[in-house]
Short mmCIF file of C-alpha atoms and ligand atoms in Angstrom, two decimals:
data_model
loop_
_atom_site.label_atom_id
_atom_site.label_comp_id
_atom_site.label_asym_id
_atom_site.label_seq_id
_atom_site.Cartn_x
_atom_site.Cartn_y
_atom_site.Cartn_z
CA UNK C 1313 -27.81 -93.02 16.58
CA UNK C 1314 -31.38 -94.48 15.53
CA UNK C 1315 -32.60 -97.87 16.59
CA UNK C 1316 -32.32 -100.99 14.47
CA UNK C 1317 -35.53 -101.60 13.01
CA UNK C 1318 -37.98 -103.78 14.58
CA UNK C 1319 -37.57 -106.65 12.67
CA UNK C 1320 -34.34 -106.34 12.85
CA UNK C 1321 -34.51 -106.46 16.67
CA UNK C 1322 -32.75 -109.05 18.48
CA UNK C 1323 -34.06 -110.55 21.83
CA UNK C 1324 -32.52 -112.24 24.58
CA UNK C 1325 -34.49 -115.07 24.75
CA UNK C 1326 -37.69 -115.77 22.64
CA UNK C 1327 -40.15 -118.73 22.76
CA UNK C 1328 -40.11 -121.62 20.04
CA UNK C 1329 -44.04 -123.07 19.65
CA UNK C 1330 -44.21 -125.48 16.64
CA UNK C 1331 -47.91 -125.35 14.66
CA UNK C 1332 -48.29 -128.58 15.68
CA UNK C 1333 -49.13 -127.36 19.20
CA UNK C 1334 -50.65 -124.50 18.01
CA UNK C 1335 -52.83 -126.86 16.00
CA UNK C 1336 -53.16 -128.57 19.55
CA UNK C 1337 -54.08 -125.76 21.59
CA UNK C 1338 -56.79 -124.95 18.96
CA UNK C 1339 -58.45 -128.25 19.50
CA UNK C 1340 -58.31 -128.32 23.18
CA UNK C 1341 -60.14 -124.55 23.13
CA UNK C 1342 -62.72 -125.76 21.08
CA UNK C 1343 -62.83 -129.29 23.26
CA UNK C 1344 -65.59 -128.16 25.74
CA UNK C 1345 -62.74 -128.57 28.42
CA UNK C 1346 -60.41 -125.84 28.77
CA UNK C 1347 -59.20 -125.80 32.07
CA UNK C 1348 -57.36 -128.73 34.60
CA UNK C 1349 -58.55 -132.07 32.99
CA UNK C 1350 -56.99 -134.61 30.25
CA UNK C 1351 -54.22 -132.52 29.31
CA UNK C 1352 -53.13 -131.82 32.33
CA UNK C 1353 -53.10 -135.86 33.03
CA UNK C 1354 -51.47 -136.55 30.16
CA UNK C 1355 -48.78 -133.69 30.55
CA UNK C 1356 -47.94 -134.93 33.77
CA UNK C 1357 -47.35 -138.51 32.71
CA UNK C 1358 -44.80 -137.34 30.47
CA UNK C 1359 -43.09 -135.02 33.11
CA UNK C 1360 -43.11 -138.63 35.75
CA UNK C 1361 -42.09 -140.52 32.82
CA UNK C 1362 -38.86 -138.01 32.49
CA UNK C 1363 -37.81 -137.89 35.83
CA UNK C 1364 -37.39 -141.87 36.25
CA UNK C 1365 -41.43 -142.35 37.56
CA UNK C 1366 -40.99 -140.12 40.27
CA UNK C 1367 -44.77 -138.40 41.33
CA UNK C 1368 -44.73 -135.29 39.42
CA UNK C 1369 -47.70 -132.92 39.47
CA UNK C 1370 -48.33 -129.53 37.41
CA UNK C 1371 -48.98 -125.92 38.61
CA UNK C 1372 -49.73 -122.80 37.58
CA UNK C 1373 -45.90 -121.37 38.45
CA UNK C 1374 -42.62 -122.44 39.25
CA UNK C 1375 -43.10 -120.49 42.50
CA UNK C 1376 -46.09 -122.09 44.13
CA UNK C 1377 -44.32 -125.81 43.67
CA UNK C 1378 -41.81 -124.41 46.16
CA UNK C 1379 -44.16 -122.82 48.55
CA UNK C 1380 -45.83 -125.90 48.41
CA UNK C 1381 -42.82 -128.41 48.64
CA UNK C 1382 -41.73 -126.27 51.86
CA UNK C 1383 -45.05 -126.83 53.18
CA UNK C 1384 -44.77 -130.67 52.77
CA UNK C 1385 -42.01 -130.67 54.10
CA UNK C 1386 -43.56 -128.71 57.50
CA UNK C 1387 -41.13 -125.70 57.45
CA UNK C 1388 -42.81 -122.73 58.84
CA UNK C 1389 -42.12 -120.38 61.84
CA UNK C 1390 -39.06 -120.54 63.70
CA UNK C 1391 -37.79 -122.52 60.95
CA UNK C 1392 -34.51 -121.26 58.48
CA UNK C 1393 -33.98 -121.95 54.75
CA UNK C 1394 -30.68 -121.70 53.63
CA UNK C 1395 -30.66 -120.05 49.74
CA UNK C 1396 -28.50 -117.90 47.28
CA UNK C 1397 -28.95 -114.66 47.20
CA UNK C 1398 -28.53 -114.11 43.46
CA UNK C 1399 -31.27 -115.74 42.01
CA UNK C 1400 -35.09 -114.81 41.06
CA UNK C 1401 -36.45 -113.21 44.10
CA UNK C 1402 -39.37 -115.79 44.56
CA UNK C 1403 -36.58 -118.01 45.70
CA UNK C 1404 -36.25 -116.65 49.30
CA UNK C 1405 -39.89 -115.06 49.01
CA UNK C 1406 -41.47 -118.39 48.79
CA UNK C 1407 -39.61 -119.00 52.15
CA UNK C 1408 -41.35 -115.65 53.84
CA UNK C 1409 -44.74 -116.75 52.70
CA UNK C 1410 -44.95 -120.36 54.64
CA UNK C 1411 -43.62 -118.08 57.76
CA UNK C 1412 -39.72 -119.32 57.93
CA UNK C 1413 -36.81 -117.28 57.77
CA UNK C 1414 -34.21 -117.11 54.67
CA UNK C 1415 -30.57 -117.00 55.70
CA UNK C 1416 -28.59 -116.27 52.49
CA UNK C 1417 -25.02 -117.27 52.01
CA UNK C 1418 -22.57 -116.31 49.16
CA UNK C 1419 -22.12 -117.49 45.89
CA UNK C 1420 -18.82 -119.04 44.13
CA UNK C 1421 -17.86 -116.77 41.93
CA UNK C 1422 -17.17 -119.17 38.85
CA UNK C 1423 -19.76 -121.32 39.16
CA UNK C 1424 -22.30 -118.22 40.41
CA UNK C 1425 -24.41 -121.12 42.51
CA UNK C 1426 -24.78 -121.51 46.05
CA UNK C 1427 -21.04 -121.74 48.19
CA UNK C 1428 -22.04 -125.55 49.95
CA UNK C 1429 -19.33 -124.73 52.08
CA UNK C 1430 -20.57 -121.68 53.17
CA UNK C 1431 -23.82 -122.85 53.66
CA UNK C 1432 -23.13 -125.74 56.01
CA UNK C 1433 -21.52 -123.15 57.87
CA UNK C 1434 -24.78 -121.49 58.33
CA UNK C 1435 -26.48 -124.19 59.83
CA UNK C 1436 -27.99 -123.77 62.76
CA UNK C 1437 -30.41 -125.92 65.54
CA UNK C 1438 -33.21 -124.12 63.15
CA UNK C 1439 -32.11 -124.80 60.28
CA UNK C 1440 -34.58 -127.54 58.19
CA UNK C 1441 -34.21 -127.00 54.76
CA UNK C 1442 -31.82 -125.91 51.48
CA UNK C 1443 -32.47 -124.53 48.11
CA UNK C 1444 -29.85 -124.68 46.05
CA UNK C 1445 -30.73 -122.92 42.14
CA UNK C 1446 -28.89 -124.13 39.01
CA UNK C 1447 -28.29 -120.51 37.68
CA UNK C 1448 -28.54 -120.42 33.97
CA UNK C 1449 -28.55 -124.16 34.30
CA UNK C 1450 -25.38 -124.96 35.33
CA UNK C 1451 -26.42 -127.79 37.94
CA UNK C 1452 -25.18 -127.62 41.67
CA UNK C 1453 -22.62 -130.33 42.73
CA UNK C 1454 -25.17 -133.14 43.73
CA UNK C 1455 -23.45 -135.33 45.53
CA UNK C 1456 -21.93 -132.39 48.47
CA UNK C 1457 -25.90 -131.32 48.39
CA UNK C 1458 -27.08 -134.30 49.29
CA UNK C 1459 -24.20 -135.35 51.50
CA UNK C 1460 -24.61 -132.15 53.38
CA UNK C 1461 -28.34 -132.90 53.71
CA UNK C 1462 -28.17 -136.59 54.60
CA UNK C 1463 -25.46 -134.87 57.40
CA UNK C 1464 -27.53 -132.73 58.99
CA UNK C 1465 -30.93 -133.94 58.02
CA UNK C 1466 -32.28 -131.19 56.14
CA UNK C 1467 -34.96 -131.14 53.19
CA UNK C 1468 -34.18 -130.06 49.65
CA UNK C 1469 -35.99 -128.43 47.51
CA UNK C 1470 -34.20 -127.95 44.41
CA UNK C 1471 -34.80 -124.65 42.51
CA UNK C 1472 -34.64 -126.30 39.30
CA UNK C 1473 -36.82 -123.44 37.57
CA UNK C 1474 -33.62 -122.80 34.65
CA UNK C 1475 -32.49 -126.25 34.69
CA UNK C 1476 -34.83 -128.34 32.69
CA UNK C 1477 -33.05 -130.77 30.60
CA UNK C 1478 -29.83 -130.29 32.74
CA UNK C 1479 -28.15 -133.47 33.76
CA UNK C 1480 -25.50 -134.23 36.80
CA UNK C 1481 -23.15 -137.44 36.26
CA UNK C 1482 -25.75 -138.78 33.82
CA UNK C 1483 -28.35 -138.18 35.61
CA UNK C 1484 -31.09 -136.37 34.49
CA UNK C 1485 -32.30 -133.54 37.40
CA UNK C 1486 -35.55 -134.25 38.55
CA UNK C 1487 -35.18 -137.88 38.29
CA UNK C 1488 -33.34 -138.44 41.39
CA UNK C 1489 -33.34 -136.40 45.44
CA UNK C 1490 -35.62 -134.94 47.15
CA UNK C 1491 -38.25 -131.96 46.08
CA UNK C 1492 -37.24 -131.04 42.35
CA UNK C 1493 -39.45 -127.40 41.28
CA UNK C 1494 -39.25 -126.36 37.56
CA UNK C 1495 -40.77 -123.28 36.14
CA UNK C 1496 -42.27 -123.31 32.37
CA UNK C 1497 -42.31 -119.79 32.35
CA UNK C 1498 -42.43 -118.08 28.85
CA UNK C 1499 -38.64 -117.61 29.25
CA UNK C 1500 -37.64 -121.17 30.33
CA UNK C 1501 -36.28 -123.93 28.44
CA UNK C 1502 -39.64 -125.71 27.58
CA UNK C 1503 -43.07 -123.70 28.28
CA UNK C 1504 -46.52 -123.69 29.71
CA UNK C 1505 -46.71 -119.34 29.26
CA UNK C 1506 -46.86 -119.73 32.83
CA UNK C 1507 -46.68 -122.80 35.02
CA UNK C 1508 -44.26 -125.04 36.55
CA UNK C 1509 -44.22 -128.97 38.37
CA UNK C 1510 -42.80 -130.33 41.49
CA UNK C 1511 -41.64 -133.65 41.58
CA UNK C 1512 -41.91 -135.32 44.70
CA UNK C 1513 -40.73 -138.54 46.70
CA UNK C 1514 -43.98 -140.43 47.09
CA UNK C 1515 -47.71 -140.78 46.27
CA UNK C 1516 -48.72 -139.28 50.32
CA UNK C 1517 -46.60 -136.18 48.99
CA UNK C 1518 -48.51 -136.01 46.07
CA UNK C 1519 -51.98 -136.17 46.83
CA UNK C 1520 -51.02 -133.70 49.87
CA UNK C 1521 -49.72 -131.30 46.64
CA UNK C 1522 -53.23 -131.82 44.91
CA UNK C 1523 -54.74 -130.55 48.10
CA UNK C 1524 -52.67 -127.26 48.55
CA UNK C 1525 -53.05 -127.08 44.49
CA UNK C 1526 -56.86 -126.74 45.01
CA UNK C 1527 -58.49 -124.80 48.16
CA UNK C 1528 -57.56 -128.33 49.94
CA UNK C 1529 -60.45 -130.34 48.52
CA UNK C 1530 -60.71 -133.66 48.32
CA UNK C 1531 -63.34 -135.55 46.33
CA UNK C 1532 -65.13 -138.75 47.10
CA UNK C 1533 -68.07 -140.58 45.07
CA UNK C 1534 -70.30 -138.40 42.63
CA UNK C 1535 -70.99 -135.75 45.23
CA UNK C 1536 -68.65 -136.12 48.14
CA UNK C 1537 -65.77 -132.95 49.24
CA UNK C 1538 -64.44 -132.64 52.32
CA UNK C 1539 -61.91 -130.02 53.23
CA UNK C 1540 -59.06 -130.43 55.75
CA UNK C 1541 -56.45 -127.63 54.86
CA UNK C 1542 -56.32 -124.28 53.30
CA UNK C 1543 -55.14 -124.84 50.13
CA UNK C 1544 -54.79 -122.08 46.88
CA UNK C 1545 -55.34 -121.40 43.51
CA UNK C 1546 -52.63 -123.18 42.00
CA UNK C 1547 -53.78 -125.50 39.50
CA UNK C 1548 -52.66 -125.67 35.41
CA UNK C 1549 -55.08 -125.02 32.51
CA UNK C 1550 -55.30 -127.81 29.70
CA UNK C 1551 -54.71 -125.09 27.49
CA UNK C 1552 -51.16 -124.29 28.81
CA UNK C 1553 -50.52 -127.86 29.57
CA UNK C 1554 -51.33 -128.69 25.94
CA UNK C 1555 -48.55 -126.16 25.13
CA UNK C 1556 -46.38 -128.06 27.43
CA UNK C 1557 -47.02 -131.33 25.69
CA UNK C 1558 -46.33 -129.90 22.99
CA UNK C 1559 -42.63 -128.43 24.20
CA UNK C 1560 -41.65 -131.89 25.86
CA UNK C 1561 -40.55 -133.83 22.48
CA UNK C 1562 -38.50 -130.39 21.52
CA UNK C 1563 -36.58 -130.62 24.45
CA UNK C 1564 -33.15 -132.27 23.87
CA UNK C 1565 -33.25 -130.76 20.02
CA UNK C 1566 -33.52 -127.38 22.24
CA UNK C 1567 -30.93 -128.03 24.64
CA UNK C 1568 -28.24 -128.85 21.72
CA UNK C 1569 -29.12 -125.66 20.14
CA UNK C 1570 -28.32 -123.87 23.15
CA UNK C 1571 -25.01 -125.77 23.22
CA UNK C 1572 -24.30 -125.50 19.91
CA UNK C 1573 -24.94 -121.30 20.19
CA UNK C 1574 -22.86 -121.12 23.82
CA UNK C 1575 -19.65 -123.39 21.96
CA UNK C 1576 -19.60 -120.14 19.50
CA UNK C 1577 -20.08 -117.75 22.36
CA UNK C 1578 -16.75 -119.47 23.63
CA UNK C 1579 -15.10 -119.83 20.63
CA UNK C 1580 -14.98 -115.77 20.05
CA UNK C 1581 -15.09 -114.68 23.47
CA UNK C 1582 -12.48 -117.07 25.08
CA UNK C 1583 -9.79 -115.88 22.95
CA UNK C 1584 -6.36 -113.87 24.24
CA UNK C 1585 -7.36 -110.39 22.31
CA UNK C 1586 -10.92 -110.50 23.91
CA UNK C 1587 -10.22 -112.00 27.86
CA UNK C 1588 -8.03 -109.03 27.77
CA UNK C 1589 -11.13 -106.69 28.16
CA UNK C 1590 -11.64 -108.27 31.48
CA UNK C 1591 -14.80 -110.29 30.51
CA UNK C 1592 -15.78 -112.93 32.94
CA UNK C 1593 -17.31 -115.97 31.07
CA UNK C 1594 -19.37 -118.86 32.43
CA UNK C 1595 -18.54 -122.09 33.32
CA UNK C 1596 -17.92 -124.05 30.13
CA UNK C 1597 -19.86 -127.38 30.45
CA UNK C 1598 -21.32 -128.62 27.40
CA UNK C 1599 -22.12 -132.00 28.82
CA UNK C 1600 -24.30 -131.49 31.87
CA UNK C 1601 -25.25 -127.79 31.65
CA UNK C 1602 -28.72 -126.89 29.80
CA UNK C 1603 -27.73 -123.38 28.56
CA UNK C 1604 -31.15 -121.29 30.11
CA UNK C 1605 -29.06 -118.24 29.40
CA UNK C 1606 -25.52 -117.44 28.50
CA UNK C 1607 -24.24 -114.93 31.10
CA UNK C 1608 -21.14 -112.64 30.80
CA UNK C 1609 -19.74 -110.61 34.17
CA UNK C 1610 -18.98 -107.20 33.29
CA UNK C 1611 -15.50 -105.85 34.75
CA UNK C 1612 -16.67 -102.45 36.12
CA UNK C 1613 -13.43 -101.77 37.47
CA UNK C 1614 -12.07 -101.20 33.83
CA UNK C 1615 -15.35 -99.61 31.95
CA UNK C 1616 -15.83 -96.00 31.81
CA UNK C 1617 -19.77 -97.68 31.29
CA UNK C 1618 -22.10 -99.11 34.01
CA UNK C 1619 -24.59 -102.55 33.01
CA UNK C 1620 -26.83 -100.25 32.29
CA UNK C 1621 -24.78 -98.23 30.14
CA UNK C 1622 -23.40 -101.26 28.07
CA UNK C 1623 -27.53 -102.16 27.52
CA UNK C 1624 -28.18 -99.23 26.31
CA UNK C 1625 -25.55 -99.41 23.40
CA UNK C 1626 -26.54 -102.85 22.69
CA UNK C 1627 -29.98 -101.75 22.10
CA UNK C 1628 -29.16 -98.87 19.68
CA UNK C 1629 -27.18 -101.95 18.36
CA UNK C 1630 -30.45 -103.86 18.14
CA UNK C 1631 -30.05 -106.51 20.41
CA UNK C 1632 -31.74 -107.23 23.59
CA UNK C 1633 -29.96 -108.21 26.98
CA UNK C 1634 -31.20 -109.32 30.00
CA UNK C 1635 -30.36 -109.04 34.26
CA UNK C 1636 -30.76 -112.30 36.08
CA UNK C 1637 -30.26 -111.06 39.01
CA UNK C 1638 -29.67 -108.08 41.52
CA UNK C 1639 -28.28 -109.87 44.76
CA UNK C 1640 -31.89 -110.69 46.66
CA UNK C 1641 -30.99 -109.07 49.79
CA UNK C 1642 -30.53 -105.73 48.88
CA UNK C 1643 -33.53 -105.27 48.06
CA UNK C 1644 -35.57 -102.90 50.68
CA UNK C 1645 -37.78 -106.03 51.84
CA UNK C 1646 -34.48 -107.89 52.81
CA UNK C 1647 -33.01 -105.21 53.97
CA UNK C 1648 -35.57 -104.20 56.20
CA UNK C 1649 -35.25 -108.02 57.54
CA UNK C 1650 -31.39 -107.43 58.47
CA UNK C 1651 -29.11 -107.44 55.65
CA UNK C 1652 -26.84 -104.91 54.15
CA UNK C 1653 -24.57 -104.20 51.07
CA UNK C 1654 -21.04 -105.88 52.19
CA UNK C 1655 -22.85 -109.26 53.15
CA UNK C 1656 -21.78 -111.24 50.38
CA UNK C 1657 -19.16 -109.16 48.57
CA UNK C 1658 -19.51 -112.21 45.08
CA UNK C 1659 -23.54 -112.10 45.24
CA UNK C 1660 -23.16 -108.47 45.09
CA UNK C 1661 -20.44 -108.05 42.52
CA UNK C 1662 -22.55 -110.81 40.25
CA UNK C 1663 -25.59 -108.58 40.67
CA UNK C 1664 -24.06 -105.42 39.71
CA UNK C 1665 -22.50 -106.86 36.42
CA UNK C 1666 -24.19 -109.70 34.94
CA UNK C 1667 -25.58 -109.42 31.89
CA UNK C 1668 -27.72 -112.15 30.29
CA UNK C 1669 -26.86 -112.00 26.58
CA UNK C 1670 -29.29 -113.61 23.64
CA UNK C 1671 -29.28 -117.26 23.47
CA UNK C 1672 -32.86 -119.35 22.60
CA UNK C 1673 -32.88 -122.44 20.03
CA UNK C 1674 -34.22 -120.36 17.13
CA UNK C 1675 -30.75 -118.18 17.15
CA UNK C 1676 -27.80 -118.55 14.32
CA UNK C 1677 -24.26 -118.57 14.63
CA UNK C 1678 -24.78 -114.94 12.55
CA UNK C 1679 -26.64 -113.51 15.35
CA UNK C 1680 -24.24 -114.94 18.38
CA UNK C 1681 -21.09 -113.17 15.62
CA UNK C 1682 -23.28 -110.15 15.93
CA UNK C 1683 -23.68 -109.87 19.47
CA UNK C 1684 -20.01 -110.35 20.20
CA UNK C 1685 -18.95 -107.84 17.28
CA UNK C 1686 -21.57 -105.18 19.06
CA UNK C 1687 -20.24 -106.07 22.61
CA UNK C 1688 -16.60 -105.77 22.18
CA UNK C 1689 -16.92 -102.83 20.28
CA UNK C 1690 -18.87 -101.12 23.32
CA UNK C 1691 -16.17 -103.02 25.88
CA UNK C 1692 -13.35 -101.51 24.04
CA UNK C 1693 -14.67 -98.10 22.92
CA UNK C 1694 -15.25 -98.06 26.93
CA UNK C 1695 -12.28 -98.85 28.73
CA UNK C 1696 -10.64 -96.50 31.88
CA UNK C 1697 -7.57 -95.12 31.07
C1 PLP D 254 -38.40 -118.63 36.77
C2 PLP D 254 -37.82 -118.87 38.10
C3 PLP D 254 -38.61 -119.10 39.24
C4 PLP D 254 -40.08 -118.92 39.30
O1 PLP D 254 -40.81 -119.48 38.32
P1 PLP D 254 -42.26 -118.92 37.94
O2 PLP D 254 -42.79 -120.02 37.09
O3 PLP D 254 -42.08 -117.64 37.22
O4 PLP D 254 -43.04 -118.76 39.19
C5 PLP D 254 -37.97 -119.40 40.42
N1 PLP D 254 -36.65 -119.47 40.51
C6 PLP D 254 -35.86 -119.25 39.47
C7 PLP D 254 -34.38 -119.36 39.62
C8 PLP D 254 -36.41 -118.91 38.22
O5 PLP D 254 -35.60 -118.67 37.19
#
């Protein structure tokens, strides 16, 4: 079989950039200014703005707001973090790098988020903090998180990275709790290219975040620095955040798209002819849920085909699919830390078999029929026995 031609090519997620911003981005190249400055400001306003006036302050990644929030929040050595395992890896790695340990616990299997029960059941004298994730955008139950952390006085620091735009009981997330990170990766909802924010509880947080943003430095007067901690090399460009601005008045026009496109998702997959192929759908919110990806669970006990076998036809097919994620801790680095296959049997099972198909605001109906024509055609042409 020959590949579908390029053009022809459809991808699981892909970027929407009006000219306006690339009009935008022009002028702030040939502004004299190109790096942290107005933009940055300004894109930051907005982002405070959206989460209720909260402090909110930009980054270069979703993954150094977490690293920094954890160091805010003083966890280091001797310290555990309670996280998912199936998520993006920098999760649990940003919980190695400030020197604490990550103590996974399992997933629930519809939802695919964090098990609260099972993770007040790993508390221990050292644990100090939780991140919970809102995979694919489906928000974590806020009101056991922040029971369970007002219980046994822990810090949060929300892995909001996929769940821009995602409200919980009306609420928007980010505008209420404690430390809220989201990533403007390329991929997410609304973009930087790279970058991400942290929203924080008060202005002493915040200018402690500018610090660790930039080598620690703190300016004073025309000529004054001193330095009092080792910060990074975290800060945003006013290039990307330009991009950003430019993303923000998209947003709730994106996140009805995404709706709109996982309602006809549901409406062919969720029928009697097609849950017979064993099919595990997501969660069907439509209220709360931001839709960063629409992800299916493959039933490898009844394919003939692994994931990576089902890909593989659905690229000859011309469309593009996506894993998000193997389980974290079978990965050699956790492994060599303690855990082993059989420690969370739903983490593990998710990790195997999801499979991220396309979804992104610039989508049709057409191309969500043609993914679920190609995919049930390679679940059925597949099955044991
Ligand atoms: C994207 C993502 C991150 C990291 O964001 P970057 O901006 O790429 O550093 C962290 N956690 C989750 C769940 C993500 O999806």
């Amino acid at each position: 079989m020959s590949a579908a031609p390029a053009s022809d090519f459809l991808p699981f997620t892909r970027p929407t950039i009006d000219d306006a911003t690339i009009a935008g981005v022009t002028e702030v190249l040939r502004s004299g200014w190109i790096t942290s400055g107005p933009q940055v400001k300004a894109f930051e306003a907005k982002l405070s703005e959206y989460c209720g006036g909260r402090p909110v302050r930009a980054f270069n990644s979703g993954t150094c707001t977490m690293e920094i929030a954890l160091r805010l929040a003083g966890i280091g050595p001797g310290h555990e973090v309670i996280t998912t395992p199936l998520s993006w890896v920098a999760t649990s790695n940003v919980v190695l790098a400030v020197g604490a340990k990550p103590v996974f616990v399992d997933i629930d299997p519809v939802t695919r988020n964090i098990d609260l029960a099972r993770a007040e059941a790993a508390i221990t004298p050292a644990t100090r903090a939780i991140i919970p994730v809102d995979l694919s955008g489906l928000p974590v139950d806020r009101d056991r998180l922040y029971a369970l952390a007002q219980k046994h006085r822990l810090r949060v620091v929300e892995d909001a990275a996929q769940s821009f735009g995602t409200t919980w009981k009306g609420r928007r997330i980010g505008a209420f709790g404690d430390f809220v990170s989201f990533s403007f990766h390329a991929n997410k909802n609304i973009t930087t290219i790279e970058g991400g924010c942290l929203v924080m509880n008060d202005e002493r947080e915040a200018k402690l975040a500018e610090q660790y943003r930039l080598q620690g430095v703190v300016r004073s007067g025309l000529d004054g620095m001193e330095v009092e901690l080792a910060g990074g090399k975290f800060n945003l460009t006013d290039v990307a955040a330009r991009v950003g601005l430019g993303q923000l008045p998209h947003l709730d026009e994106f996140t009805s798209r995404r709706r709109a496109l996982a309602r006809n998702y549901f409406e062919q997959l969720d029928t009697p002819a097609h849950r017979a192929l064993g099919l595990r759908l997501p969660v069907p919110d439509f209220t709360q849920s931001n839709w960063h990806m629409f992800q299916v669970i493959l039933p490898e006990e009844k394919l003939t085909l692994n994931r990576a076998g089902v890909m593989a036809k659905l690229q000859e097919a011309g469309i593009g699919t996506g894993v998000h994620y193997p389980a974290i801790h079978r990965f050699a680095l956790y492994r060599r830390l303690g855990w082993k296959d059989g420690d969370f049997p739903h983490a593990e099972y998710a990790g195997r078999n999801i499979l991220t198909l396309p979804l992104f605001p610039a989508m049709t109906a057409a191309d969500v029929d043609r993914v679920v024509k190609e995919l049930v055609k390679v679940l059925t042409a597949n099955q044991k026995g």
